[in-house]
């Protein structure tokens, strides 16, 4: 191998998708950090084939500001030449001539298919280049193996083997935003809307949009309805209208077909809905088209793109000639490497199976989340199930729904999904209003009590609503009076409780569990769906509402960063929420490219501040105005009792000696978000249904056999996403082994590694870690990149 620094090239290809720029930034800066030389290939495969100026070294500062930009700034193109061997031959020659050791390609299934072909042909391409005297044997010698890694950038989420492609959630967010707007006008006029979304072979966007918005009906390529789809759709919509719904939304994927492969068009649907002899609805068609691609990436895509970009660089550096070519996938919450060839083959297979009308097999090749969500949708929205899933009378339960703690995005979507699922099964879902405080203060003689059955029509509109419609309260059962609560549970004959909330809710189920010996009425199954913007509930790596919060915070930071463009030289110190968990601060830092993030886990020391101030001085000294945007420091509200955002900004200003400015800024409750994010809405539905299914396993009247219930650790549980799995954990175990009660957070922070990524990609120089905090975990002294951003 050559003795020069390893050259790692990054290229974006195929349809552009939000997050591609974050990939480029991560690859460029991580490469520099790893002492390699990054290159950008402009205009996708076209640039690879053309060579020359299309393949250029990239500098640390070239990718400044990339995180907040939509599309791909290094360009992409459809390249016909690359489909043919001569095109690929030239591309190989250009790679060798530029001395590129490794190629990272971010694109959709087409681009990765091309990459896979390129990889397979590589040895023969080199042989041909030597045989035809285009290159000398010694020129090709160091490049015998094409070191290639794929990243999936696509808004369709159409690659097998990964739960999410870079850009898919951004496109979904845009769709949900549009559908929310359309719903307002649909309701006003009592209209029907047929909305077409992208997806030729993959119905992910249509399905998730249906789940997130609670659409009345949807059509996706993987799961055509039965032959009677016309009657079925009209019947379901008629049912919804009879309930009193004033709006009708039908979502159609571009590639929707019937069971025989015939296209189902928006016009066909419109004609059915508008038919004078049928529903006679005033119906409009909206084709969302390219707006779905547009705009800046959502928080999840920025995180995914950044972490996957970093992983891709690690993968190319670790690759040996024997290593199978991989792409970077995400399964639930875990970033992993998977064989590229297999994913490409499976994705092609899905398309072929759909063409061959083998829909069940096609569906089986989609990831589990896809089929889970399809079932969720059918059970909660269409309610025109292929089979009757209602339970016999003696299995039906009365389930109390309660929100505890502060409101978080997705709480209402979770309640809505839980209620809808209960209805499909024949259970009786009951709302307990305003948390335990509301429950305890309930009086029978009040006209509107604190415990009421749900009004389905009202609940049906909650898919996109922020806040907590049934009301939430921080009071714990012991504060409300445990005996009183136990008596109320007995009086209302609840068979199970479904709690949605944050750390208080976790604390509440702990108290209820511990009071079981004294109050047998508490011997019913209890399960918690974590929902808090702070994402500090033990037992899960993700709480509902945290994604909404990150998006709000990121949008706020993007604007603040831009506001500095008039003065150029400005640092903003932004205080984030999150309680004693630094999750929100770190993830927001990852999404906006913070210069430093201060967390309660680590604390703030004088050394750190001095180091960061020195770094900022250096950065502004070298700054030649390449970018006008300001620089950000994020500080969690509880990172230090002394160093507040204001004090930190004052210190920086004092030290800056007028060479640059520093301001503090506190977004406060804005972080709870208005409309919940698409991801929170989708996950709310899926997790809520799993929670009710979990409760249902215990059956009704568990309190009749209290010892049996007490003996089952999972009778008090918390649902969580842990690494690549969705699991229920016994709350007792989580309380005892994974909870830092004093700091109200999990003992281990799964996101700690991301803090290092923020520092590396932000160019923050290494510093002496504060003595307090998680010294052992954090003290690894990472070598930092160039200190200029
Ligand atoms: P996407 O990557 O978004 O699916 P395309 O399908 O348009 O987008 O693919 C992008 C580019 O990848 C194509 O223009 C072509 O250069 C290359 N490519 C796609 N499929 C192949 C293939 N089977 N063989 C070689 N190159 C391909």
Short mmCIF file of C-alpha atoms in Angstrom, two decimals, residues 194-414:
data_model
loop_
_atom_site.label_atom_id
_atom_site.label_comp_id
_atom_site.label_asym_id
_atom_site.label_seq_id
_atom_site.Cartn_x
_atom_site.Cartn_y
_atom_site.Cartn_z
CA UNK A 194 -56.88 12.13 -2.46
CA UNK A 195 -53.19 12.73 -1.84
CA UNK A 196 -50.50 11.13 -3.96
CA UNK A 197 -47.09 10.62 -2.40
CA UNK A 198 -43.83 9.28 -3.82
CA UNK A 199 -42.99 5.58 -3.83
CA UNK A 200 -42.94 3.47 -6.98
CA UNK A 201 -42.10 0.16 -5.41
CA UNK A 202 -42.08 1.12 -1.81
CA UNK A 203 -45.11 2.26 0.11
CA UNK A 204 -43.17 3.32 3.21
CA UNK A 205 -43.89 7.03 2.83
CA UNK A 206 -47.58 6.45 2.11
CA UNK A 207 -47.93 3.99 4.95
CA UNK A 208 -46.15 6.11 7.54
CA UNK A 209 -48.03 9.20 6.41
CA UNK A 210 -51.26 7.23 6.86
CA UNK A 211 -50.19 6.15 10.33
CA UNK A 212 -48.99 9.60 11.37
CA UNK A 213 -52.01 11.51 10.12
CA UNK A 214 -54.70 8.92 10.71
CA UNK A 215 -55.77 8.92 7.07
CA UNK A 216 -59.04 7.13 6.28
CA UNK A 217 -57.64 4.82 3.66
CA UNK A 218 -54.38 4.16 1.86
CA UNK A 219 -53.00 2.37 -1.13
CA UNK A 220 -49.47 0.97 -1.19
CA UNK A 221 -47.74 -1.23 -3.78
CA UNK A 222 -46.81 -4.02 -1.36
CA UNK A 223 -50.28 -4.73 -0.09
CA UNK A 224 -53.04 -4.29 -2.63
CA UNK A 225 -56.49 -4.63 -1.13
CA UNK A 226 -58.85 -7.38 -2.20
CA UNK A 227 -60.80 -7.26 -5.45
CA UNK A 228 -63.59 -5.41 -3.73
CA UNK A 229 -61.34 -2.50 -2.80
CA UNK A 230 -63.78 -0.04 -4.25
CA UNK A 231 -66.65 -1.19 -2.09
CA UNK A 232 -64.36 -1.61 0.90
CA UNK A 233 -62.97 1.91 0.67
CA UNK A 234 -66.42 3.44 0.23
CA UNK A 235 -67.80 1.42 3.11
CA UNK A 236 -65.04 2.48 5.49
CA UNK A 237 -65.27 6.10 4.50
CA UNK A 238 -69.05 5.97 4.84
CA UNK A 239 -68.62 4.54 8.33
CA UNK A 240 -66.21 7.33 9.26
CA UNK A 241 -68.60 9.92 7.87
CA UNK A 242 -71.49 8.36 9.81
CA UNK A 243 -69.47 8.77 12.99
CA UNK A 244 -69.48 12.46 12.19
CA UNK A 245 -66.08 12.95 10.56
CA UNK A 246 -66.07 16.05 8.40
CA UNK A 247 -62.94 15.26 6.44
CA UNK A 248 -61.77 12.35 4.37
CA UNK A 249 -58.14 11.73 3.50
CA UNK A 250 -56.99 8.96 1.18
CA UNK A 251 -53.25 8.53 0.68
CA UNK A 252 -52.00 6.87 -2.49
CA UNK A 253 -48.44 5.79 -3.22
CA UNK A 254 -47.30 6.51 -6.79
CA UNK A 255 -46.92 2.79 -7.40
CA UNK A 256 -50.30 1.72 -6.01
CA UNK A 257 -51.91 -1.12 -7.93
CA UNK A 258 -54.66 -3.67 -7.58
CA UNK A 259 -53.97 -7.37 -7.14
CA UNK A 260 -53.52 -7.82 -10.86
CA UNK A 261 -50.92 -5.13 -11.26
CA UNK A 262 -53.27 -2.51 -12.69
CA UNK A 263 -52.45 1.00 -11.55
CA UNK A 264 -54.85 2.61 -9.11
CA UNK A 265 -54.87 6.27 -9.94
CA UNK A 266 -55.98 9.24 -7.93
CA UNK A 267 -58.61 9.97 -10.57
CA UNK A 268 -60.15 6.55 -10.12
CA UNK A 269 -60.41 7.14 -6.40
CA UNK A 270 -61.75 10.61 -6.83
CA UNK A 271 -64.47 9.39 -9.17
CA UNK A 272 -65.56 6.81 -6.63
CA UNK A 273 -65.69 9.25 -3.75
CA UNK A 274 -67.44 11.91 -5.78
CA UNK A 275 -69.96 9.54 -7.37
CA UNK A 276 -73.37 11.18 -7.09
CA UNK A 277 -75.05 7.86 -6.41
CA UNK A 278 -72.58 6.89 -3.75
CA UNK A 279 -70.76 9.01 -1.18
CA UNK A 280 -71.08 12.15 -3.32
CA UNK A 281 -68.17 13.83 -1.57
CA UNK A 282 -66.69 17.08 -2.80
CA UNK A 283 -63.32 15.53 -3.70
CA UNK A 284 -59.96 17.07 -4.66
CA UNK A 285 -56.69 15.57 -5.72
CA UNK A 286 -53.33 16.81 -4.45
CA UNK A 287 -50.09 15.42 -5.86
CA UNK A 288 -47.30 16.40 -3.50
CA UNK A 289 -44.50 15.85 -6.01
CA UNK A 290 -41.09 17.39 -5.47
CA UNK A 291 -41.89 19.27 -2.28
CA UNK A 292 -41.32 15.88 -0.67
CA UNK A 293 -37.65 16.07 -1.51
CA UNK A 294 -37.19 19.63 -0.51
CA UNK A 295 -35.93 21.39 2.50
CA UNK A 296 -33.49 20.86 5.23
CA UNK A 297 -33.09 17.52 6.96
CA UNK A 298 -34.98 16.73 10.14
CA UNK A 299 -33.04 15.99 13.34
CA UNK A 300 -33.22 12.24 12.88
CA UNK A 301 -31.76 12.40 9.36
CA UNK A 302 -28.95 14.68 10.47
CA UNK A 303 -28.12 12.27 13.25
CA UNK A 304 -28.40 9.22 11.03
CA UNK A 305 -26.35 10.82 8.26
CA UNK A 306 -23.66 11.99 10.66
CA UNK A 307 -23.31 8.75 12.59
CA UNK A 308 -23.43 6.66 9.44
CA UNK A 309 -20.87 8.90 7.74
CA UNK A 310 -18.53 8.44 10.70
CA UNK A 311 -19.17 4.68 10.66
CA UNK A 312 -18.47 4.53 6.92
CA UNK A 313 -15.04 6.10 7.42
CA UNK A 314 -14.30 3.60 10.19
CA UNK A 315 -15.48 0.79 7.92
CA UNK A 316 -13.20 1.71 5.03
CA UNK A 317 -10.26 2.04 7.37
CA UNK A 318 -10.90 -1.32 8.96
CA UNK A 319 -11.53 -3.12 5.67
CA UNK A 320 -9.12 -5.80 4.54
CA UNK A 321 -9.08 -7.49 1.11
CA UNK A 322 -11.14 -10.27 2.68
CA UNK A 323 -13.83 -7.98 4.08
CA UNK A 324 -17.15 -8.23 2.33
CA UNK A 325 -18.31 -4.92 0.87
CA UNK A 326 -20.78 -3.39 3.25
CA UNK A 327 -23.32 -0.66 3.59
CA UNK A 328 -24.25 1.10 6.79
CA UNK A 329 -27.70 0.28 8.11
CA UNK A 330 -29.78 1.26 11.10
CA UNK A 331 -31.92 -1.26 12.94
CA UNK A 332 -34.19 0.44 15.49
CA UNK A 333 -31.57 2.49 17.31
CA UNK A 334 -28.40 0.72 16.30
CA UNK A 335 -26.00 1.61 13.48
CA UNK A 336 -24.52 -1.51 11.94
CA UNK A 337 -22.61 -2.72 8.88
CA UNK A 338 -24.34 -5.17 6.59
CA UNK A 339 -23.36 -6.89 3.34
CA UNK A 340 -24.15 -4.63 0.42
CA UNK A 341 -24.73 -7.35 -2.12
CA UNK A 342 -27.46 -9.02 -0.14
CA UNK A 343 -29.35 -5.77 0.47
CA UNK A 344 -29.21 -4.86 -3.20
CA UNK A 345 -30.41 -8.32 -4.16
CA UNK A 346 -33.28 -8.26 -1.66
CA UNK A 347 -34.40 -4.78 -2.71
CA UNK A 348 -34.50 -5.90 -6.33
CA UNK A 349 -36.38 -8.98 -5.26
CA UNK A 350 -39.09 -6.90 -3.59
CA UNK A 351 -39.63 -4.93 -6.78
CA UNK A 352 -39.70 -8.12 -8.84
CA UNK A 353 -42.12 -9.78 -6.42
CA UNK A 354 -44.46 -6.82 -6.62
CA UNK A 355 -44.30 -6.96 -10.41
CA UNK A 356 -45.06 -10.68 -10.21
CA UNK A 357 -47.96 -9.92 -7.87
CA UNK A 358 -46.43 -11.96 -5.07
CA UNK A 359 -47.36 -9.46 -2.46
CA UNK A 360 -47.06 -11.47 0.73
CA UNK A 361 -43.52 -12.43 -0.15
CA UNK A 362 -42.71 -8.82 -0.99
CA UNK A 363 -44.08 -7.70 2.35
CA UNK A 364 -42.05 -10.37 4.15
CA UNK A 365 -38.85 -8.86 2.75
CA UNK A 366 -39.63 -5.43 4.17
CA UNK A 367 -38.31 -4.85 7.66
CA UNK A 368 -40.36 -5.73 10.73
CA UNK A 369 -41.23 -2.12 11.43
CA UNK A 370 -42.93 -1.92 8.05
CA UNK A 371 -45.26 -4.85 8.61
CA UNK A 372 -45.79 -3.80 12.24
CA UNK A 373 -46.86 -0.39 11.06
CA UNK A 374 -49.09 -1.81 8.40
CA UNK A 375 -50.89 -3.86 11.02
CA UNK A 376 -51.01 -0.82 13.30
CA UNK A 377 -52.59 1.20 10.57
CA UNK A 378 -55.19 -1.42 9.82
CA UNK A 379 -56.04 -1.87 13.46
CA UNK A 380 -56.26 1.79 14.34
CA UNK A 381 -57.47 3.64 11.33
CA UNK A 382 -59.05 1.77 8.51
CA UNK A 383 -60.87 -0.46 10.95
CA UNK A 384 -61.99 -2.49 8.02
CA UNK A 385 -59.85 -5.44 8.89
CA UNK A 386 -59.53 -8.52 6.78
CA UNK A 387 -60.35 -10.52 9.86
CA UNK A 388 -62.30 -9.85 12.97
CA UNK A 389 -59.78 -9.46 15.77
CA UNK A 390 -62.26 -8.83 18.56
CA UNK A 391 -61.86 -10.97 21.65
CA UNK A 392 -64.56 -13.10 23.30
CA UNK A 393 -66.48 -11.31 26.09
CA UNK A 394 -64.60 -12.99 28.91
CA UNK A 395 -61.20 -11.81 27.61
CA UNK A 396 -62.13 -8.16 27.30
CA UNK A 397 -60.59 -5.69 29.68
CA UNK A 398 -61.26 -2.28 31.13
CA UNK A 399 -58.04 -0.34 30.60
CA UNK A 400 -57.33 3.03 32.20
CA UNK A 401 -55.23 5.52 30.19
CA UNK A 402 -53.28 8.08 32.15
CA UNK A 403 -50.67 10.72 31.22
CA UNK A 404 -48.11 11.64 33.87
CA UNK A 405 -45.48 14.40 33.86
CA UNK A 406 -45.01 17.22 31.37
CA UNK A 407 -46.62 17.07 27.92
CA UNK A 408 -44.54 15.53 25.13
CA UNK A 409 -45.13 15.21 21.39
CA UNK A 410 -46.82 11.94 20.49
CA UNK A 411 -48.75 11.48 23.76
CA UNK A 412 -52.05 12.05 21.99
CA UNK A 413 -51.11 9.87 19.05
CA UNK A 414 -50.31 7.10 21.53
#
